[in-house]
Short mmCIF file of C-alpha atoms in Angstrom, two decimals:
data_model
loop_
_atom_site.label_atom_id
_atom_site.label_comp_id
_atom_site.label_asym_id
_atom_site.label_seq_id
_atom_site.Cartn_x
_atom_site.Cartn_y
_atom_site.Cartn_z
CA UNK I 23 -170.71 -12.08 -133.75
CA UNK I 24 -167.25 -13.11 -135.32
CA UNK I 25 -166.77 -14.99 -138.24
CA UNK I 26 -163.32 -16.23 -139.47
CA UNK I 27 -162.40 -18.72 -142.75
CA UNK I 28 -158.99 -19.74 -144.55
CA UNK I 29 -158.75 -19.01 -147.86
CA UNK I 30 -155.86 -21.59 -149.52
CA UNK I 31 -154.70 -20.81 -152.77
CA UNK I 32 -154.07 -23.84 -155.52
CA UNK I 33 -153.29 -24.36 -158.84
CA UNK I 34 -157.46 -24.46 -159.64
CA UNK I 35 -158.13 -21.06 -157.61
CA UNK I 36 -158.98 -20.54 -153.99
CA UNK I 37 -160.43 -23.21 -151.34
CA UNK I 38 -162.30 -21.80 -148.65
CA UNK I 39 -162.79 -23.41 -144.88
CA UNK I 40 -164.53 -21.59 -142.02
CA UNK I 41 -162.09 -22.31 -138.98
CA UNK I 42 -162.59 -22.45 -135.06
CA UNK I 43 -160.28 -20.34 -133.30
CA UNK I 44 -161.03 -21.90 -130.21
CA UNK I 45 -157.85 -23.19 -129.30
CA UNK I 46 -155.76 -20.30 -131.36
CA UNK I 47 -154.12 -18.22 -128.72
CA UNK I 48 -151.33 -16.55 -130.45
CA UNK I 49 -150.45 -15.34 -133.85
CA UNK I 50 -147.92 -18.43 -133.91
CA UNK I 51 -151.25 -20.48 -133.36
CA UNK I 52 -152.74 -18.63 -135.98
CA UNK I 53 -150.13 -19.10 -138.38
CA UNK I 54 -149.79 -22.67 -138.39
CA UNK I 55 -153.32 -23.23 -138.27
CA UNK I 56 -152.87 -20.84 -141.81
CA UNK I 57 -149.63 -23.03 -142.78
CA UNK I 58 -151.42 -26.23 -141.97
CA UNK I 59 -154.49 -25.55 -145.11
CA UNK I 60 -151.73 -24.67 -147.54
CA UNK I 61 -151.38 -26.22 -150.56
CA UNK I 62 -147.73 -26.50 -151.92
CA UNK I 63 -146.82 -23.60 -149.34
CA UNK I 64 -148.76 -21.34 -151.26
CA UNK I 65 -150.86 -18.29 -150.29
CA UNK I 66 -153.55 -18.74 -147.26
CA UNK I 67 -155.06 -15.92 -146.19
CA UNK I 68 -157.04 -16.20 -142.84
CA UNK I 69 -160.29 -13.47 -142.13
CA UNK I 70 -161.66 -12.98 -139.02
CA UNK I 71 -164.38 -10.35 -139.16
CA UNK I 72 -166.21 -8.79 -135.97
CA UNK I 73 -169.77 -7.51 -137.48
CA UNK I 74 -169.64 -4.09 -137.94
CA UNK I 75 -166.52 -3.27 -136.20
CA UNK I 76 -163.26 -4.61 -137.48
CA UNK I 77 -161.95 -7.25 -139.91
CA UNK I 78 -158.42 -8.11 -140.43
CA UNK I 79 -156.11 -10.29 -142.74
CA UNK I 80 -153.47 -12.56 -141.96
CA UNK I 81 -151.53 -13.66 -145.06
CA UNK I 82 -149.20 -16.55 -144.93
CA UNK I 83 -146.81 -17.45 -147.82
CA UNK I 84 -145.20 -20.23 -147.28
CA UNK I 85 -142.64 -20.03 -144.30
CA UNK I 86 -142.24 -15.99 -144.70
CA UNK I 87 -143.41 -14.26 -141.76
CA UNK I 88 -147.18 -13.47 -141.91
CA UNK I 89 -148.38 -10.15 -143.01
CA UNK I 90 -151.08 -8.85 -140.95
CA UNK I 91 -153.83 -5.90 -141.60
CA UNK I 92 -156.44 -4.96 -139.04
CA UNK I 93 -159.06 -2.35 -139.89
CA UNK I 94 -159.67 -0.82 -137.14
CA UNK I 95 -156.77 -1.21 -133.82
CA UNK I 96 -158.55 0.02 -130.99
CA UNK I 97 -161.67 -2.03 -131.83
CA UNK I 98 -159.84 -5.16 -132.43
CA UNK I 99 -157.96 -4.16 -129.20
CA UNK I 100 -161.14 -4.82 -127.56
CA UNK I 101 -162.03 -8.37 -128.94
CA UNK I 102 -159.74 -11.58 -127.79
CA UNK I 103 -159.35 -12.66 -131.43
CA UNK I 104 -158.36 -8.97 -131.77
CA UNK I 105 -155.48 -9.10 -129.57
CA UNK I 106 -154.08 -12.41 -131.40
CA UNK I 107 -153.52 -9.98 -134.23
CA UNK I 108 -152.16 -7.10 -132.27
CA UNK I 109 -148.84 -8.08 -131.70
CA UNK I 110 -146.60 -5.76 -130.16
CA UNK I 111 -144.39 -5.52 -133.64
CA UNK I 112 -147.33 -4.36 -135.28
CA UNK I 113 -147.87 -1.88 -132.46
CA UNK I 114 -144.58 -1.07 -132.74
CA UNK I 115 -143.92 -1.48 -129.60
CA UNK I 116 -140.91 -3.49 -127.92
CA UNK I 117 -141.76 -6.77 -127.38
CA UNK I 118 -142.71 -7.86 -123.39
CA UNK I 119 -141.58 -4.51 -122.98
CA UNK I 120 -145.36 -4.27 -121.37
CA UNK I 121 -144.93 -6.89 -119.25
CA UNK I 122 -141.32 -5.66 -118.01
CA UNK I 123 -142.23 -2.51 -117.01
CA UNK I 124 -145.27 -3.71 -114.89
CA UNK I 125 -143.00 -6.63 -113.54
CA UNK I 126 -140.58 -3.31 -112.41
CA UNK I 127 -142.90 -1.36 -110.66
CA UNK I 128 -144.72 -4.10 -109.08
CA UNK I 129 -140.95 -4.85 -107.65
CA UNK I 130 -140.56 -1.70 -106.65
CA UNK I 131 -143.48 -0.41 -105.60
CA UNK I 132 -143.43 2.52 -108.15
CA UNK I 133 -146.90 3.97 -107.17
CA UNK I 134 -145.57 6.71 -106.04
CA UNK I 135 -146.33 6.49 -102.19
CA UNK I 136 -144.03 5.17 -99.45
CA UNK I 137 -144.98 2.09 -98.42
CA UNK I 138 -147.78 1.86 -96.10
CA UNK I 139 -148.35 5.79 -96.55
CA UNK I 140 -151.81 6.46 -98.03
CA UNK I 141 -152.26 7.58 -101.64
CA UNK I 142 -153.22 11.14 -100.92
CA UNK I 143 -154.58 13.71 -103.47
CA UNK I 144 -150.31 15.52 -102.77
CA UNK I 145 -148.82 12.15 -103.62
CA UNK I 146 -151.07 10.89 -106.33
CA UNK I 147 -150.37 10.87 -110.13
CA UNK I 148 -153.14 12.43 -111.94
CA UNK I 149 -153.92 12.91 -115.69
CA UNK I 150 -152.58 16.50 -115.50
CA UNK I 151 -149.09 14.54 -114.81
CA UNK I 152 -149.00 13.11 -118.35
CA UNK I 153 -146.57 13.97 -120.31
CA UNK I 154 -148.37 13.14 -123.38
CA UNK I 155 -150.15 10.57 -125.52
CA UNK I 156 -149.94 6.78 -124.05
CA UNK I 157 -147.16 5.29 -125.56
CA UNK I 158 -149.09 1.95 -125.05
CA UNK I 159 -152.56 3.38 -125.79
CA UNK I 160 -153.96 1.27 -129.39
CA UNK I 161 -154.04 4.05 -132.21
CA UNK I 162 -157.65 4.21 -134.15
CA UNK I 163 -158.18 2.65 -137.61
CA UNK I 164 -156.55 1.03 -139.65
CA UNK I 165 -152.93 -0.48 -139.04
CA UNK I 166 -150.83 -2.86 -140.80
CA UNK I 167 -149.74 -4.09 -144.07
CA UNK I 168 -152.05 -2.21 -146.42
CA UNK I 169 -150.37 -3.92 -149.50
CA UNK I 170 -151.36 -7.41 -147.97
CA UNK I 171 -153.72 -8.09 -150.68
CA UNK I 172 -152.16 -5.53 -153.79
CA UNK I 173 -150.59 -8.35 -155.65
CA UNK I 174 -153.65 -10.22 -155.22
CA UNK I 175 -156.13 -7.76 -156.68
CA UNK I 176 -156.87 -5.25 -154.11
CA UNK I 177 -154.70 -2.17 -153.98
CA UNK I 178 -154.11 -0.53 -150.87
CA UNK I 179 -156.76 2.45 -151.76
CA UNK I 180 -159.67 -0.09 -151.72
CA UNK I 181 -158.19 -2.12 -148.76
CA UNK I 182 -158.02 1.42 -146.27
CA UNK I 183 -161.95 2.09 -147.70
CA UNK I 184 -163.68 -1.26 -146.56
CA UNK I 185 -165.95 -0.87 -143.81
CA UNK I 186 -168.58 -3.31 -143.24
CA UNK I 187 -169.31 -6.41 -145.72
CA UNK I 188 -165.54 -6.09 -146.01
CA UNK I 189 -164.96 -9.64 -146.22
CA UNK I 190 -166.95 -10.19 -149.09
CA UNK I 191 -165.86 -7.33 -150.90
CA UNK I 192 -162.20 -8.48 -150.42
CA UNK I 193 -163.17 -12.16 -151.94
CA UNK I 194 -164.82 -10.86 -154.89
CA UNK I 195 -161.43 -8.56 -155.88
CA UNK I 196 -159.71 -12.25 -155.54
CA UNK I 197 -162.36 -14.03 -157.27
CA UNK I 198 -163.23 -15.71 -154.13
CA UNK I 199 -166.85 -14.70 -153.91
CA UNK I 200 -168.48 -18.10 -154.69
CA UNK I 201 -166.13 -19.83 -152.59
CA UNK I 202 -166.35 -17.74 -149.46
CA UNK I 203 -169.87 -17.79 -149.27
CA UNK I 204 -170.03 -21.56 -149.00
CA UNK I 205 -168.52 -21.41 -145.78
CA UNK I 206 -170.23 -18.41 -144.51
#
């Protein structure tokens, strides 16, 4: 079950609107959708929360770049809304360097096998191959901007500890409580 809601900031405090992310596809999507609830190009913060497995927060000030924090990578990994927020910067990975390098050996047939010779147990890769961790595999945990929310009234400390009910627990550090749970 996921839930996700905008929080805008104004002049009067926060406005809160649950939000379909339907047609959201990409952190770009995302974004704008954020951009698009602003108020004066102030702070929106957008939560998507899978129950009891991740949550993360994607802050958007103004036309800055948005600042992302995901509790837990791997999970997140696993959910499509996940993988909006697990961009290949915050992986720190190169982007469509993925992509590339399966485009490569698809081209040229890097399997390790001639072609039309059978993959045989002398010609096969196997795990005892590796030379080490995945360079692509999604680390556990948290990653991200753990000072999304610091100047907002959660220090990093408190951000890394959330676990489940996180959401609700982050709105009442902003003074969001009330306003959250109308949409919830």
């Amino acid at each position: 079950m996921y839930f996700a809601a905008l929080l805008a900031r104004t002049e009067d405090g926060w406005e809160a609107s649950d939000t379909d992310l339907d047609d959201v596809e990409t952190l770009s999507d995302l974004t704008d959708l954020a951009r698009e609830a602003s108020v004066d190009e102030d702070t929106v913060l957008v939560f998507i929360e899978q129950e009891d497995a991740w949550f993360g927060v994607v802050r958007v000030d103004g036309e800055e770049d948005p600042r992302i924090y995901v509790s837990d990578a791997s999970a997140a990994a696993r959910s499509s809304y996940g993988e909006i927020l697990l961009t290949d910067e915050l992986l720190g990975r190169e982007p469509g360097a993925e992509d590339s390098i399966a485009a490569l050996e698809e081209l040229v047939g890097l399997d390790g096998t001639e072609d039309g010779e059978p993959e045989t147990p002398d010609n096969s890769t196997t795990d005892e191959d590796d030379d080490g961790p995945d360079p692509d595999a999604v680390p556990a945990g948290p990653l991200g901007d753990t000072g999304v929310l610091s100047d907002l009234g959660l220090p990093e400390a408190e951000l890394l500890m959330l676990r489940t009910e996180a959401l609700a627990e982050i709105a009442d550090a902003l003074g969001a409580a009330e306003v959250l749970e109308t949409v919830r």
